[in-house]
Short mmCIF file of C-alpha atoms in Angstrom, two decimals:
data_model
loop_
_atom_site.label_atom_id
_atom_site.label_comp_id
_atom_site.label_asym_id
_atom_site.label_seq_id
_atom_site.Cartn_x
_atom_site.Cartn_y
_atom_site.Cartn_z
CA MET A 1 -0.59 -19.15 -24.67
CA ALA A 2 0.21 -18.42 -21.01
CA LYS A 3 -2.04 -15.90 -19.39
CA GLN A 4 -0.41 -12.47 -19.13
CA THR A 5 -0.16 -11.27 -15.56
CA ASP A 6 2.95 -9.07 -15.70
CA ALA A 7 1.62 -5.56 -15.05
CA SER A 8 4.67 -3.93 -16.64
CA SER A 9 3.68 -5.41 -20.03
CA MET A 10 0.00 -4.44 -19.73
CA ASN A 11 -1.59 -1.27 -21.01
CA ARG A 12 -3.81 0.89 -18.82
CA ARG A 13 -7.02 -0.89 -19.82
CA GLN A 14 -5.52 -4.33 -19.17
CA GLN A 15 -4.25 -3.26 -15.75
CA PHE A 16 -7.68 -1.95 -14.84
CA ALA A 17 -9.33 -5.19 -15.98
CA GLU A 18 -6.84 -7.31 -14.03
CA THR A 19 -7.36 -5.23 -10.90
CA TYR A 20 -11.12 -5.62 -11.28
CA ARG A 21 -10.74 -9.40 -11.65
CA ILE A 22 -8.59 -9.65 -8.51
CA THR A 23 -10.96 -7.42 -6.54
CA LYS A 24 -13.99 -9.49 -7.52
CA ARG A 25 -12.49 -12.57 -5.84
CA THR A 26 -13.23 -11.16 -2.40
CA ASP A 27 -15.80 -8.53 -3.40
CA PRO A 28 -18.21 -10.30 -5.81
CA ARG A 29 -20.68 -7.37 -5.78
CA ILE A 30 -18.10 -4.81 -6.86
CA GLY A 31 -19.81 -4.38 -10.25
CA LEU A 32 -23.17 -3.61 -8.65
CA TRP A 33 -21.63 -1.13 -6.23
CA LEU A 34 -19.81 0.65 -9.05
CA LEU A 35 -23.02 0.90 -11.09
CA LEU A 36 -25.01 2.28 -8.15
CA THR A 37 -22.28 4.77 -7.32
CA PHE A 38 -22.11 5.93 -10.92
CA LEU A 39 -25.89 6.44 -11.06
CA VAL A 40 -26.22 8.21 -7.71
CA THR A 41 -23.26 10.55 -8.12
CA GLY A 42 -24.12 11.03 -11.79
CA VAL A 43 -27.64 12.19 -10.99
CA LEU A 44 -26.28 14.45 -8.27
CA GLY A 45 -23.76 15.92 -10.70
CA PHE A 46 -26.46 16.41 -13.32
CA PHE A 47 -28.60 18.53 -10.97
CA ILE A 48 -25.59 20.50 -9.75
CA PHE A 49 -24.72 21.46 -13.32
CA LYS A 50 -28.40 22.05 -14.09
CA ILE A 51 -28.68 24.86 -11.56
CA LEU A 52 -25.70 26.69 -13.02
CA PRO A 53 -26.47 29.72 -15.21
CA GLY A 54 -27.46 28.75 -18.72
CA SER A 55 -30.45 27.89 -20.87
CA GLY A 56 -31.59 25.85 -23.82
CA ALA A 57 -29.69 22.99 -25.42
CA ILE A 58 -26.32 24.13 -23.99
CA GLU A 59 -27.69 23.81 -20.46
CA TRP A 60 -28.79 20.19 -21.06
CA VAL A 61 -25.58 19.19 -22.81
CA LEU A 62 -23.41 20.57 -20.01
CA SER A 63 -25.63 18.94 -17.39
CA VAL A 64 -25.39 15.53 -19.05
CA ILE A 65 -21.63 15.80 -19.50
CA GLY A 66 -21.25 16.99 -15.91
CA GLY A 67 -23.35 14.10 -14.66
CA ILE A 68 -21.29 11.54 -16.59
CA MET A 69 -18.03 13.02 -15.34
CA THR A 70 -19.23 13.16 -11.75
CA GLY A 71 -20.56 9.62 -11.90
CA THR A 72 -17.33 8.31 -13.39
CA LEU A 73 -15.25 10.07 -10.74
CA GLY A 74 -17.41 8.68 -7.94
CA ALA A 75 -17.16 5.14 -9.34
CA LEU A 76 -13.38 5.39 -9.70
CA ILE A 77 -12.96 6.60 -6.12
CA LEU A 78 -15.09 3.73 -4.83
CA PHE A 79 -13.23 1.22 -7.00
CA SER A 80 -9.86 2.45 -5.70
CA ARG A 81 -10.94 2.03 -2.08
CA ARG A 82 -12.52 -1.39 -2.54
CA ALA A 83 -9.60 -2.64 -4.66
CA GLN A 84 -7.19 -1.63 -1.93
CA ALA A 85 -9.29 -3.34 0.75
CA SER A 86 -9.52 -6.47 -1.40
CA ALA A 87 -5.76 -6.52 -1.98
CA TYR A 88 -5.05 -6.35 1.74
CA SER A 89 -7.63 -9.04 2.41
CA GLN A 90 -5.90 -11.42 -0.02
CA MET A 91 -2.40 -10.58 1.21
CA GLU A 92 -2.97 -10.63 4.96
CA GLY A 93 -1.44 -13.58 6.77
CA GLN A 94 0.67 -14.66 3.80
CA PRO A 95 4.49 -14.63 3.66
CA GLY A 96 5.81 -11.35 2.27
CA ALA A 97 2.53 -9.47 2.74
CA ALA A 98 4.08 -6.71 4.87
CA ALA A 99 6.88 -6.29 2.33
CA ALA A 100 4.36 -5.89 -0.50
CA SER A 101 2.52 -3.25 1.53
CA LEU A 102 5.68 -1.35 2.45
CA ASN A 103 6.71 -1.18 -1.19
CA MET A 104 3.71 1.10 -1.77
CA LEU A 105 5.43 3.88 0.19
CA LYS A 106 6.26 6.87 -1.94
CA ARG A 107 9.17 9.28 -2.16
CA GLY A 108 10.86 10.11 1.13
CA TRP A 109 10.52 6.55 2.48
CA HIS A 110 13.20 3.93 1.86
CA VAL A 111 12.37 0.25 2.33
CA GLU A 112 14.79 -2.64 2.76
CA ASN A 113 13.01 -5.99 2.74
CA ALA A 114 14.06 -8.86 5.01
CA VAL A 115 17.07 -7.29 6.71
CA ALA A 116 16.81 -10.04 9.34
CA PHE A 117 15.18 -13.46 9.43
CA ASN A 118 15.19 -16.83 11.15
CA ARG A 119 14.67 -20.44 10.11
CA GLN A 120 10.92 -20.20 10.65
CA GLN A 121 10.71 -17.41 8.03
CA ASP A 122 9.92 -14.70 10.54
CA VAL A 123 11.38 -11.57 8.95
CA VAL A 124 12.16 -8.00 9.85
CA HIS A 125 11.92 -5.28 7.23
CA ARG A 126 13.42 -1.83 7.63
CA VAL A 127 11.95 1.51 6.68
CA VAL A 128 13.97 4.72 6.83
CA GLY A 129 11.86 7.85 6.66
CA PRO A 130 10.79 11.00 8.48
CA PRO A 131 10.09 9.17 11.80
CA GLY A 132 13.60 7.65 11.76
CA ILE A 133 14.27 3.92 11.48
CA ILE A 134 11.22 1.67 11.66
CA LEU A 135 11.71 -2.07 12.04
CA VAL A 136 8.65 -3.93 10.76
CA GLY A 137 8.32 -7.57 11.75
CA GLU A 138 6.02 -10.18 10.25
CA GLY A 139 5.65 -13.72 11.48
CA ASN A 140 5.19 -15.27 14.91
CA GLY A 141 4.95 -12.54 17.54
CA THR A 142 6.75 -14.53 20.23
CA ARG A 143 9.71 -15.41 18.04
CA LEU A 144 9.91 -11.88 16.65
CA ARG A 145 10.59 -10.34 20.07
CA ALA A 146 14.15 -11.63 20.27
CA LEU A 147 14.79 -11.06 16.56
CA MET A 148 13.61 -7.45 16.67
CA ALA A 149 15.38 -6.72 19.97
CA GLY A 150 18.65 -7.82 18.40
CA GLU A 151 18.01 -5.67 15.34
CA ARG A 152 17.18 -2.67 17.48
CA ARG A 153 20.53 -2.95 19.26
CA LYS A 154 22.43 -3.30 15.98
CA HIS A 155 20.73 -0.27 14.44
CA ALA A 156 21.16 1.81 17.58
CA ARG A 157 24.92 1.16 17.49
CA VAL A 158 25.40 2.45 13.94
CA ALA A 159 22.82 5.26 14.13
CA SER A 160 22.77 6.15 17.82
CA GLU A 161 21.17 9.57 17.32
CA THR A 162 18.33 8.28 15.17
CA PRO A 163 15.04 7.10 16.73
CA VAL A 164 14.45 3.37 16.20
CA HIS A 165 10.81 2.20 16.25
CA GLU A 166 9.37 -1.32 16.18
CA ILE A 167 6.13 -2.49 14.57
CA VAL A 168 4.87 -6.06 14.39
CA VAL A 169 2.26 -6.76 11.73
CA GLY A 170 -0.60 -9.00 12.83
CA ARG A 171 -3.91 -9.23 14.65
CA GLU A 172 -2.65 -9.98 18.15
CA GLU A 173 -2.63 -7.46 21.00
CA GLY A 174 -0.11 -4.70 20.44
CA GLN A 175 0.30 -5.54 16.76
CA VAL A 176 -0.73 -3.50 13.73
CA PRO A 177 -3.12 -5.15 11.21
CA LEU A 178 -1.78 -5.16 7.67
CA PRO A 179 -4.53 -2.84 6.29
CA LYS A 180 -3.56 -0.22 8.90
CA LEU A 181 0.21 -0.45 8.45
CA MET A 182 0.53 2.38 5.94
CA LYS A 183 -1.68 4.69 7.99
CA LYS A 184 0.35 3.88 11.11
CA LEU A 185 3.62 4.81 9.41
CA ARG A 186 2.30 8.05 7.96
CA LYS A 187 0.89 9.18 11.31
CA MET A 188 4.18 8.68 13.17
CA LYS A 189 5.89 11.79 14.46
CA ARG A 190 8.43 13.32 12.07
CA GLU A 191 11.76 13.28 13.91
CA VAL A 192 14.32 13.23 11.09
CA ARG A 193 15.01 15.93 8.53
CA PRO A 194 15.00 14.84 4.88
CA ALA A 195 18.61 15.99 4.56
CA ASP A 196 19.66 13.53 7.30
CA ILE A 197 18.05 10.47 5.76
CA THR A 198 20.90 9.98 3.26
CA ASP A 199 23.43 10.03 6.09
CA ILE A 200 21.41 7.45 8.04
CA ARG A 201 21.19 5.15 5.04
CA ASN A 202 24.95 5.41 4.48
CA ARG A 203 25.58 4.39 8.08
CA LEU A 204 23.36 1.35 7.66
CA LYS A 205 25.25 0.12 4.60
CA ALA A 206 28.06 -1.26 6.76
CA LEU A 207 25.52 -3.15 8.86
CA ASP A 208 23.84 -4.61 5.77
CA ALA A 209 27.15 -5.59 4.19
CA SER A 210 27.70 -8.20 6.90
CA ARG A 211 24.34 -9.89 6.38
CA PRO A 212 23.64 -12.97 4.24
CA ALA A 213 21.32 -12.42 1.31
CA VAL A 214 17.81 -13.78 1.73
CA PRO A 215 15.05 -14.01 -0.88
CA LEU A 216 11.59 -13.05 0.32
CA PRO A 217 9.17 -15.95 0.72
CA LYS A 218 7.17 -16.27 -2.45
CA GLY A 219 3.78 -17.06 -0.98
CA PRO A 220 0.44 -16.62 -2.77
CA VAL A 221 0.53 -12.81 -2.78
CA PRO A 222 -1.50 -11.55 -5.81
CA THR A 223 0.74 -11.61 -8.89
CA SER A 224 -0.53 -8.34 -10.31
CA MET A 225 -0.06 -6.21 -7.21
CA LYS A 226 2.18 -3.89 -9.22
CA GLY A 227 -0.69 -3.01 -11.52
CA MET A 228 -3.06 -2.76 -8.57
CA ARG A 229 -0.71 -0.33 -6.80
CA GLN A 230 -0.49 1.78 -9.96
CA ASN A 231 -4.29 1.90 -10.27
CA MET A 232 -4.67 2.82 -6.59
CA ARG A 233 -2.11 5.60 -7.04
CA GLY A 234 -3.98 6.85 -10.10
CA ARG A 235 -1.17 6.22 -12.58
#
């Protein structure tokens, strides 16, 4: 029987196990760190609950339960952070990595993958959100300059009053590393009202209608990223 990797068909426990397996590829000591975190935060939680008013058996029961809950919470927080770091580590430098990261954006952000591309598979993704229009390029930095400049002009023509920003994902000077892409977007200045985003997207439909369809490069991006995103979001 083929191994099940479709997160949509997994239950919560299976998604957690799959995320742990993927994380352990680049973080082999994740189990040890989770155990230590559980013990340290659990002991801390135990003593915090111990000093609360109470006496007798009830005091000990509440302290133990509080310690277990605190330890579990601490371990889950650590697991979420290390799973996210591991996911970015496995995705970085692979085709479609920026697209996978952008798809983690929540409500209020609208992502269109691969709105522009060239023969070398350099691609430009588009994000419409509170900062305006953000063009996100991934691929060769030199080749992306001309591609993104052309896209900037096209978008400025159909949405002249909307700010158009450019971000290139990578490790070269002036680029944004993949693990910092989400933080970069969220820290950008809010220049567009939520009510105007629908109008901007409608203006861009005419531009998109003239483009050829392009499938995103498959690449070895982790197959269970959907489940990993859900775990990191706490779903």
